[in-house]
Amino acid sequence: MSVAALLAGSGLPAAEARALLARLLGVARERLVAHPELAVEAAIAERFNALAGERRDGVPLAYLLGEREFYGRCFRVTRAVLVPRPETELLVEQALACVAGIACPRLLDLGTGSGCIAITLSIERPDAQVVAVDRNAEALAVATGNAAALGAPVTFLLGDWYTPVTGPFHCIIANPPYVTQCDPHLHELRHEPLGALVAAGDGLADLHRIAAGAPPLLHAGGWLAVEHGHDQGPTVRELFATHGLNEVSSLRDLQGIERVTLGQRA
């Protein structure tokens, strides 16, 4: 079967279909555009059709390709970790801004998943000491592999939030579970690890723990920065203030949604 016939019958957007087939063939996507007449072996065609079926069922393309770009770098992803999302780059940018004037800052990334936040911070600030925590050993294996591939000297620890770490830090960063169990969009995320998405207490349980545990582990003047849901900004700001954080504010992503909240230890 030809490239053109396979792509046309995939039921996928052309760009996604080309990405999958190019990966299976080990060629650049541009080659498929330039040579739609190329013949594809039966075994590869069968594998392509199986992957196309998974994609039509909602499996993220990143899982099928095994990688996702974040902050201009390629990260390996498996179904043990969330797919890195562009809006999370705002969290990285704010963390970098929080430590911009500090030499050799110490940073903590909670719930690191693929490691995209911690690794990006480590590369962007090579003088920083970056520690990353996750309670999932499979996720930590993915993150450790990404750090090795990208040459980022991040320290990875297995544990639940602050349990395995010793402070103080200049900035604590977290993209925790914040989706509610009854969120109508949860079905769309069904192929990603629910433990990294869903939190009890209207999606706020883990944000409560993170806000409560941050002040004792922050340097004076240190920052906590978290990502949260589109309607959680007011509650998270109140939560930060309740636990003694000052200069609390929320930042909007490119879609105008309050996505990241910051607070500083006095």
Coordinates of C-alpha atoms in Angstrom, one line a residue:
M1 CA 0.0 0.0 0.0
S2 CA 1.2 3.5 -0.8
V3 CA 1.9 6.3 1.7
A4 CA -0.9 8.3 0.2
A5 CA -3.5 5.5 0.5
L6 CA -2.5 4.8 4.1
L7 CA -2.7 8.4 5.2
A8 CA -6.0 9.0 3.4
G9 CA -7.6 5.9 5.1
S10 CA -6.3 6.7 8.6
G11 CA -9.2 8.9 9.7
L12 CA -6.7 11.3 11.2
P13 CA -5.7 14.9 10.5
A14 CA -3.0 14.8 7.9
A15 CA -0.3 16.1 10.2
E16 CA -0.9 13.5 12.8
A17 CA -1.1 10.7 10.3
R18 CA 2.2 11.7 8.7
A19 CA 3.9 12.0 12.1
L20 CA 2.9 8.4 13.0
L21 CA 3.9 7.0 9.7
A22 CA 7.2 8.9 9.6
R23 CA 8.1 7.5 13.0
L24 CA 7.3 3.9 11.9
L25 CA 9.3 4.3 8.7
G26 CA 12.2 6.2 10.4
V27 CA 12.1 9.0 7.9
A28 CA 11.4 12.7 8.0
R29 CA 7.8 13.8 7.6
E30 CA 8.8 15.9 4.6
R31 CA 9.8 12.8 2.7
L32 CA 6.2 11.5 3.0
V33 CA 4.9 14.8 1.6
A34 CA 7.4 14.7 -1.3
H35 CA 6.9 11.0 -2.1
P36 CA 3.3 10.0 -1.5
E37 CA 3.8 7.1 -4.0
L38 CA 6.2 5.3 -1.7
A39 CA 5.2 1.7 -1.0
V40 CA 4.8 0.7 2.7
E41 CA 5.5 -2.9 3.9
A42 CA 2.4 -4.8 5.1
A43 CA 3.8 -5.2 8.6
I44 CA 4.3 -1.5 9.0
A45 CA 1.0 -0.7 7.4
E46 CA -0.7 -3.0 10.0
R47 CA 1.1 -1.3 12.8
F48 CA 0.2 2.2 11.5
N49 CA -3.5 1.2 11.3
A50 CA -3.4 0.0 14.9
L51 CA -1.8 3.3 16.1
A52 CA -4.3 5.3 14.0
G53 CA -7.1 3.4 15.7
E54 CA -5.7 4.2 19.2
R55 CA -5.4 7.9 18.2
R56 CA -9.0 7.9 17.0
D57 CA -10.0 6.5 20.4
G58 CA -8.4 9.5 22.1
V59 CA -4.9 8.2 23.0
P60 CA -2.7 11.3 23.0
L61 CA -0.4 11.5 20.0
A62 CA 2.6 12.0 22.3
Y63 CA 2.1 8.5 23.8
L64 CA 2.0 7.0 20.3
L65 CA 5.1 8.9 19.2
G66 CA 6.8 8.4 22.6
E67 CA 7.8 12.1 22.9
R68 CA 6.6 15.6 23.3
E69 CA 8.2 19.0 22.9
F70 CA 8.3 21.3 25.9
Y71 CA 10.1 24.6 26.1
G72 CA 11.8 23.9 22.8
R73 CA 13.2 20.5 23.9
C74 CA 12.1 16.9 23.2
F75 CA 11.0 14.8 26.2
R76 CA 10.3 11.1 26.2
V77 CA 6.8 10.3 27.5
T78 CA 5.1 7.1 28.4
R79 CA 1.6 6.4 29.8
A80 CA 3.1 6.6 33.3
V81 CA 3.3 10.4 33.0
L82 CA 1.1 13.3 32.0
V83 CA 1.7 14.7 28.5
P84 CA 3.6 18.0 29.0
R85 CA 1.3 20.9 28.0
P86 CA 2.2 24.4 26.6
E87 CA 0.4 26.2 29.4
T88 CA 2.8 24.7 31.9
E89 CA 5.6 26.7 30.3
L90 CA 4.1 29.7 32.1
L91 CA 5.0 28.0 35.4
V92 CA 8.6 27.5 34.3
E93 CA 8.9 31.2 33.2
Q94 CA 7.6 32.4 36.5
A95 CA 9.9 30.1 38.5
L96 CA 12.9 31.5 36.5
A97 CA 11.7 35.0 37.2
C98 CA 11.4 34.3 40.9
V99 CA 15.1 33.3 41.1
A100 CA 16.5 35.7 38.5
G101 CA 18.5 37.7 40.9
I102 CA 19.8 34.8 43.1
A103 CA 23.1 33.1 42.6
C104 CA 23.1 29.3 42.7
P105 CA 19.4 29.0 43.7
R106 CA 17.9 25.9 45.1
L107 CA 14.7 24.7 43.4
L108 CA 12.2 22.0 44.2
D109 CA 9.8 20.5 41.6
L110 CA 6.9 18.5 43.2
G111 CA 5.2 15.8 41.2
T112 CA 7.8 15.9 38.5
G113 CA 6.2 13.4 36.1
S114 CA 8.3 13.4 32.9
G115 CA 10.7 15.8 34.5
C116 CA 10.0 18.6 32.0
I117 CA 9.8 21.3 34.6
A118 CA 12.8 20.4 36.7
I119 CA 15.0 19.6 33.7
T120 CA 14.0 22.8 31.9
L121 CA 14.9 24.8 35.0
S122 CA 18.2 23.0 35.4
I123 CA 19.2 23.7 31.8
E124 CA 18.0 27.3 31.8
R125 CA 19.8 27.9 35.2
P126 CA 22.9 25.7 35.1
D127 CA 24.1 27.2 38.4
A128 CA 20.9 26.0 40.2
Q129 CA 20.5 23.0 42.4
V130 CA 17.3 21.4 41.3
V131 CA 15.5 18.6 43.3
A132 CA 12.5 16.8 41.8
V133 CA 10.0 14.5 43.7
D134 CA 7.4 12.0 42.5
R135 CA 5.6 9.2 44.3
N136 CA 5.5 7.1 41.1
A137 CA 8.6 5.0 40.5
E138 CA 7.7 4.6 36.8
A139 CA 7.4 8.3 36.4
L140 CA 10.7 8.9 38.1
A141 CA 12.4 6.4 35.7
V142 CA 11.0 8.4 32.7
A143 CA 12.2 11.7 34.3
T144 CA 15.7 10.3 35.1
G145 CA 16.0 9.1 31.5
N146 CA 15.0 12.5 30.2
A147 CA 17.5 14.2 32.4
A148 CA 20.3 11.9 31.2
A149 CA 19.4 12.5 27.6
L150 CA 19.3 16.3 28.0
G151 CA 22.3 16.5 30.3
A152 CA 20.5 18.0 33.2
P153 CA 22.0 17.3 36.7
V154 CA 18.6 17.1 38.6
T155 CA 18.4 15.1 41.8
F156 CA 15.3 12.9 41.7
L157 CA 13.7 11.5 44.9
L158 CA 10.9 9.0 45.3
G159 CA 8.2 10.1 47.8
D160 CA 5.0 11.9 48.5
W161 CA 5.3 15.7 48.1
Y162 CA 7.7 17.1 50.8
T163 CA 8.3 13.7 52.5
P164 CA 11.8 13.0 51.1
V165 CA 13.2 16.5 50.9
T166 CA 15.2 18.8 53.2
G167 CA 15.0 22.6 52.8
P168 CA 15.4 25.4 52.4
F169 CA 14.6 26.3 48.8
H170 CA 14.5 29.6 47.0
C171 CA 11.5 28.4 44.9
I172 CA 9.1 25.5 45.1
I173 CA 7.2 24.6 41.9
A174 CA 4.3 22.2 41.5
N175 CA 1.9 21.2 38.8
P176 CA -0.2 18.9 41.1
P177 CA -3.5 17.0 40.5
Y178 CA -6.3 19.6 40.5
V179 CA -9.1 18.1 38.4
T180 CA -12.3 17.2 40.2
Q181 CA -13.7 13.7 40.1
C182 CA -16.8 14.9 38.4
D183 CA -15.1 17.2 35.8
P184 CA -17.0 16.8 32.5
H185 CA -13.7 16.9 30.6
L186 CA -12.2 14.0 32.5
H187 CA -13.3 11.5 29.8
E188 CA -11.1 13.2 27.3
L189 CA -8.1 12.6 29.6
R190 CA -9.0 8.9 30.3
H191 CA -5.7 7.6 28.7
E192 CA -3.5 9.7 31.0
P193 CA -2.7 8.6 34.6
L194 CA -5.6 9.7 36.7
G195 CA -3.5 9.8 39.9
A196 CA -1.6 12.7 38.3
L197 CA -4.8 14.5 37.3
V198 CA -7.6 14.0 39.9
A199 CA -7.5 15.3 43.5
A200 CA -10.1 15.0 46.2
G201 CA -11.8 18.0 47.9
D202 CA -13.1 19.6 44.7
G203 CA -9.6 19.1 43.1
L204 CA -7.9 21.1 45.9
A205 CA -6.6 18.5 48.3
D206 CA -3.1 18.4 47.0
L207 CA -2.9 22.1 46.6
H208 CA -3.9 22.4 50.3
R209 CA -1.0 20.1 51.2
I210 CA 1.5 21.9 49.0
A211 CA 0.6 25.4 50.3
A212 CA 0.6 24.2 54.0
G213 CA 4.0 22.5 53.7
A214 CA 5.8 25.2 51.7
P215 CA 6.6 28.0 54.2
P216 CA 8.9 25.9 56.5
L217 CA 10.9 24.7 53.5
L218 CA 11.3 28.2 51.9
H219 CA 14.1 30.6 52.4
A220 CA 12.9 34.0 53.7
G221 CA 11.8 35.7 50.5
G222 CA 11.4 32.4 48.7
W223 CA 8.5 31.6 46.4
L224 CA 5.9 29.0 45.9
A225 CA 4.4 28.7 42.4
V226 CA 1.7 26.3 41.4
E227 CA -0.4 25.5 38.4
H228 CA -4.1 25.0 39.0
G229 CA -7.5 24.8 37.2
H230 CA -9.2 27.5 35.3
D231 CA -11.6 28.4 38.1
Q232 CA -9.4 27.8 41.1
G233 CA -7.4 31.0 41.2
P234 CA -9.4 32.8 43.9
T235 CA -9.4 29.7 46.2
V236 CA -5.7 29.2 45.7
R237 CA -4.9 32.8 46.5
E238 CA -6.9 32.5 49.7
L239 CA -5.2 29.3 50.5
F240 CA -1.7 30.8 50.1
A241 CA -2.7 33.8 52.3
T242 CA -4.1 31.4 55.0
H243 CA -0.7 29.7 55.2
G244 CA 1.2 32.9 55.6
L245 CA 2.4 33.6 52.0
N246 CA 2.6 37.3 50.9
E247 CA 2.6 39.0 47.5
V248 CA 0.1 36.5 46.3
S249 CA -1.0 36.9 42.7
S250 CA -2.3 34.8 39.8
L251 CA -1.1 34.9 36.2
R252 CA -3.0 34.2 33.1
D253 CA -2.0 31.9 30.3
L254 CA -2.1 32.8 26.6
Q255 CA -5.9 31.9 26.6
G256 CA -6.5 34.5 29.3
I257 CA -7.1 31.8 31.9
E258 CA -5.7 32.2 35.5
R259 CA -3.3 29.3 35.4
V260 CA -0.4 30.0 37.9
T261 CA -0.5 31.4 41.4
L262 CA 2.6 32.7 43.2
G263 CA 3.2 33.5 46.9
Q264 CA 6.3 34.6 48.8
R265 CA 7.5 33.7 52.3
A266 CA 7.9 36.9 54.3

